[in-house]
Amino acid sequence: NKGNYEHYMQKEIHEQPESLKTTMRGRLIRGGSCKAKTVLLGGLKDHLKTIRRSRRIVFIGCGTSYNAALAARPILEELSGVPVTMEIASDLLDRQGPIYREDTAVFVSQSGETADTLLALEYALENGALCVGITNTVGSAIARHTHCGIHINAGCEIGVASTKAYTSQIVVMAMLALAIGGDTISNQARREAIIDGLFDLPNNVREVLKLDQEMKDLAKLLVAEQSLLVFGRGYNYATALEGALKVKEVALMHSEGILAGEMKHGPLALVDENLPIVVIATRDACFSKQQSVIQQLHARKGRLIVMCSKGDANAVGPGGSCRVIEVPQVEDCLQPVVNIIPLQLLAYHLTVLRGFNVDQPRNLAKSVTTQ
Ligand code: M6R
């Protein structure tokens, strides 16, 4: 049921304040003054020790699920101290890449039925790794065949383009990072800030959804473009990849997510006064590096659309030199949840304006059950 919305994708984008709440419900504990803030993940509690002791954590997924894991990677590395590597399921299978008994392999999948991810799971089980599932579908093949796991609880997602599952996956993996990372004195303030940030996230998402009309106006400006680049780094490298994936998948426009640190190693050659470029430059430890990326793109007359933290328009586009999208600033590791939303809205409006099928993009299936 689409309710008052015209498309499922639109409904699912706007549902995110609620879907995020459902994902966190009963899992975040913020007790009274003497009670520590903590995370409870029932499906993992018997395996946390093994995960903490593993030699590495390997994230495995496809498409948007892979991007969600990429967004969560830095916080998992920071809080757990365990090396985290990334695998696209098909590539792991193509290479028959090494997976060891001492590994924890985390399988991320909205449907829980994606063929490549499922085959990678079989492969990791054969190699003796501890296998953890993060899926949105209770009773799905991945949920059944993993040793333990966490349900995303984002509610049924119908649009082929994954939106609310993406943000809930990031939140689940941030909670996973909190659960694996021990409660030490040295990281207590950081943990509390993240837990507070998680509690505030639905409201911040509600806030950023108010950019709907602004993103519709931007879509009008970009509707006839051939291509759109998205530059991100750090926590928001994943946002760049995921924003570009949304634009190409539903709006059928070429779009590429680029790691900003790679700019000078090739992509800079594409920059001219015509090609639109979204640069994600919200406040975090990478901010000054992104400021210099903006200056360099600017010097080459790049057509910039900069996503920045509220109040930073002048810090990123001196003298109103570029179009800005201002978003609420949240805890750095949760910023990808907020930052993807304007790009989801942009992809949605571009699709409607270009007259393409929003919920069933040509040639694509919601769940890719064949290789
Ligand atoms: O169900 P899964 O999360 O395993 O699906 C993985 C990809 O097929 C999926 O995320 C795909 O990239 C989406 N259609 C992107 O919006």
PDB file of N, CA and C and ligand atoms in Angstrom, residues 62-65 108-114 117 160-162 169 242 245-246 249 364-368, ligand 1:
ATOM      1  N   CYS A  62      26.430  -7.254  -1.999  1.00  0.00           N
ATOM      2  CA  CYS A  62      26.343  -6.742  -3.375  1.00  0.00           C
ATOM      3  C   CYS A  62      25.611  -5.406  -3.346  1.00  0.00           C
ATOM      4  N   GLY A  63      25.886  -4.567  -4.322  1.00  0.00           N
ATOM      5  CA  GLY A  63      25.116  -3.341  -4.545  1.00  0.00           C
ATOM      6  C   GLY A  63      25.018  -2.476  -3.291  1.00  0.00           C
ATOM      7  N   THR A  64      23.797  -2.074  -2.995  1.00  0.00           N
ATOM      8  CA  THR A  64      23.558  -1.174  -1.870  1.00  0.00           C
ATOM      9  C   THR A  64      24.000  -1.785  -0.539  1.00  0.00           C
ATOM     10  N   SER A  65      23.828  -3.085  -0.392  1.00  0.00           N
ATOM     11  CA  SER A  65      24.221  -3.723   0.872  1.00  0.00           C
ATOM     12  C   SER A  65      25.732  -3.634   1.072  1.00  0.00           C
ATOM     13  N   VAL A 108      25.801  -9.168   4.310  1.00  0.00           N
ATOM     14  CA  VAL A 108      24.813  -8.092   4.389  1.00  0.00           C
ATOM     15  C   VAL A 108      23.898  -8.204   3.175  1.00  0.00           C
ATOM     16  N   SER A 109      22.595  -8.309   3.425  1.00  0.00           N
ATOM     17  CA  SER A 109      21.651  -8.453   2.309  1.00  0.00           C
ATOM     18  C   SER A 109      20.247  -8.062   2.750  1.00  0.00           C
ATOM     19  N   GLN A 110      19.630  -7.153   2.016  1.00  0.00           N
ATOM     20  CA  GLN A 110      18.251  -6.769   2.335  1.00  0.00           C
ATOM     21  C   GLN A 110      17.351  -7.980   2.217  1.00  0.00           C
ATOM     22  N   SER A 111      17.383  -8.628   1.046  1.00  0.00           N
ATOM     23  CA  SER A 111      16.458  -9.734   0.773  1.00  0.00           C
ATOM     24  C   SER A 111      16.853 -11.004   1.507  1.00  0.00           C
ATOM     25  N   GLY A 112      18.140 -11.179   1.714  1.00  0.00           N
ATOM     26  CA  GLY A 112      18.620 -12.432   2.305  1.00  0.00           C
ATOM     27  C   GLY A 112      18.612 -13.565   1.303  1.00  0.00           C
ATOM     28  N   GLU A 113      18.374 -13.254   0.027  1.00  0.00           N
ATOM     29  CA  GLU A 113      18.248 -14.298  -0.996  1.00  0.00           C
ATOM     30  C   GLU A 113      19.167 -14.074  -2.186  1.00  0.00           C
ATOM     31  N   THR A 114      20.001 -13.052  -2.166  1.00  0.00           N
ATOM     32  CA  THR A 114      20.859 -12.746  -3.324  1.00  0.00           C
ATOM     33  C   THR A 114      21.812 -13.913  -3.610  1.00  0.00           C
ATOM     34  N   THR A 117      25.628 -13.571  -2.860  1.00  0.00           N
ATOM     35  CA  THR A 117      25.917 -13.474  -1.424  1.00  0.00           C
ATOM     36  C   THR A 117      25.725 -14.844  -0.762  1.00  0.00           C
ATOM     37  N   VAL A 160      12.491  -1.348  -6.161  1.00  0.00           N
ATOM     38  CA  VAL A 160      13.722  -2.080  -6.492  1.00  0.00           C
ATOM     39  C   VAL A 160      14.942  -1.343  -5.937  1.00  0.00           C
ATOM     40  N   ALA A 161      14.906  -0.025  -5.974  1.00  0.00           N
ATOM     41  CA  ALA A 161      16.010   0.752  -5.415  1.00  0.00           C
ATOM     42  C   ALA A 161      15.939   0.708  -3.893  1.00  0.00           C
ATOM     43  N   SER A 162      16.997   0.243  -3.290  1.00  0.00           N
ATOM     44  CA  SER A 162      17.011   0.121  -1.834  1.00  0.00           C
ATOM     45  C   SER A 162      17.256   1.496  -1.192  1.00  0.00           C
ATOM     46  N   GLN A 169      20.579  -0.603   7.599  1.00  0.00           N
ATOM     47  CA  GLN A 169      21.779  -1.465   7.626  1.00  0.00           C
ATOM     48  C   GLN A 169      22.952  -0.739   8.277  1.00  0.00           C
ATOM     49  N   GLU A 242      26.865   5.102  -3.203  1.00  0.00           N
ATOM     50  CA  GLU A 242      25.435   4.786  -3.093  1.00  0.00           C
ATOM     51  C   GLU A 242      24.576   5.848  -3.793  1.00  0.00           C
ATOM     52  N   LEU A 245      24.869   5.121  -7.404  1.00  0.00           N
ATOM     53  CA  LEU A 245      24.115   3.893  -7.741  1.00  0.00           C
ATOM     54  C   LEU A 245      22.620   4.203  -7.871  1.00  0.00           C
ATOM     55  N   LYS A 246      22.090   5.008  -6.954  1.00  0.00           N
ATOM     56  CA  LYS A 246      20.662   5.363  -7.026  1.00  0.00           C
ATOM     57  C   LYS A 246      20.366   6.097  -8.325  1.00  0.00           C
ATOM     58  N   GLU A 249      20.615   3.701 -11.307  1.00  0.00           N
ATOM     59  CA  GLU A 249      19.659   2.588 -11.261  1.00  0.00           C
ATOM     60  C   GLU A 249      18.234   3.018 -11.598  1.00  0.00           C
ATOM     61  N   LEU A 364      15.976  -4.668 -14.198  1.00  0.00           N
ATOM     62  CA  LEU A 364      16.400  -5.007 -12.829  1.00  0.00           C
ATOM     63  C   LEU A 364      15.316  -5.781 -12.076  1.00  0.00           C
ATOM     64  N   ALA A 365      15.767  -6.578 -11.099  1.00  0.00           N
ATOM     65  CA  ALA A 365      14.836  -7.302 -10.221  1.00  0.00           C
ATOM     66  C   ALA A 365      15.138  -6.904  -8.785  1.00  0.00           C
ATOM     67  N   LYS A 366      14.133  -6.935  -7.926  1.00  0.00           N
ATOM     68  CA  LYS A 366      14.357  -6.572  -6.517  1.00  0.00           C
ATOM     69  C   LYS A 366      15.365  -7.523  -5.887  1.00  0.00           C
ATOM     70  N   SER A 367      15.198  -8.792  -6.200  1.00  0.00           N
ATOM     71  CA  SER A 367      16.094  -9.745  -5.567  1.00  0.00           C
ATOM     72  C   SER A 367      16.762 -10.553  -6.672  1.00  0.00           C
ATOM     73  N   VAL A 368      18.092 -10.523  -6.707  1.00  0.00           N
ATOM     74  CA  VAL A 368      18.829 -11.155  -7.802  1.00  0.00           C
ATOM     75  C   VAL A 368      19.181 -12.582  -7.395  1.00  0.00           C
TER      76      VAL A 368
HETATM   77  O1  M6R B   1      18.871  -8.026  -1.304  1.00  0.00           O
HETATM   78  P1  M6R B   1      20.309  -7.570  -1.326  1.00  0.00           P
HETATM   79  O2  M6R B   1      20.585  -6.486  -0.381  1.00  0.00           O
HETATM   80  O3  M6R B   1      21.270  -8.715  -1.197  1.00  0.00           O
HETATM   81  O4  M6R B   1      20.510  -6.998  -2.786  1.00  0.00           O
HETATM   82  C1  M6R B   1      21.760  -6.583  -3.234  1.00  0.00           C
HETATM   83  C2  M6R B   1      21.652  -5.739  -4.481  1.00  0.00           C
HETATM   84  O5  M6R B   1      21.089  -6.482  -5.529  1.00  0.00           O
HETATM   85  C3  M6R B   1      20.800  -4.502  -4.241  1.00  0.00           C
HETATM   86  O6  M6R B   1      21.252  -3.759  -3.165  1.00  0.00           O
HETATM   87  C4  M6R B   1      20.778  -3.608  -5.478  1.00  0.00           C
HETATM   88  O7  M6R B   1      22.040  -3.059  -5.688  1.00  0.00           O
HETATM   89  C5  M6R B   1      19.700  -2.533  -5.265  1.00  0.00           C
HETATM   90  N1  M6R B   1      18.691  -2.642  -6.260  1.00  0.00           N
HETATM   91  C6  M6R B   1      20.246  -1.155  -5.217  1.00  0.00           C
HETATM   92  O8  M6R B   1      19.255  -0.222  -5.002  1.00  0.00           O
END
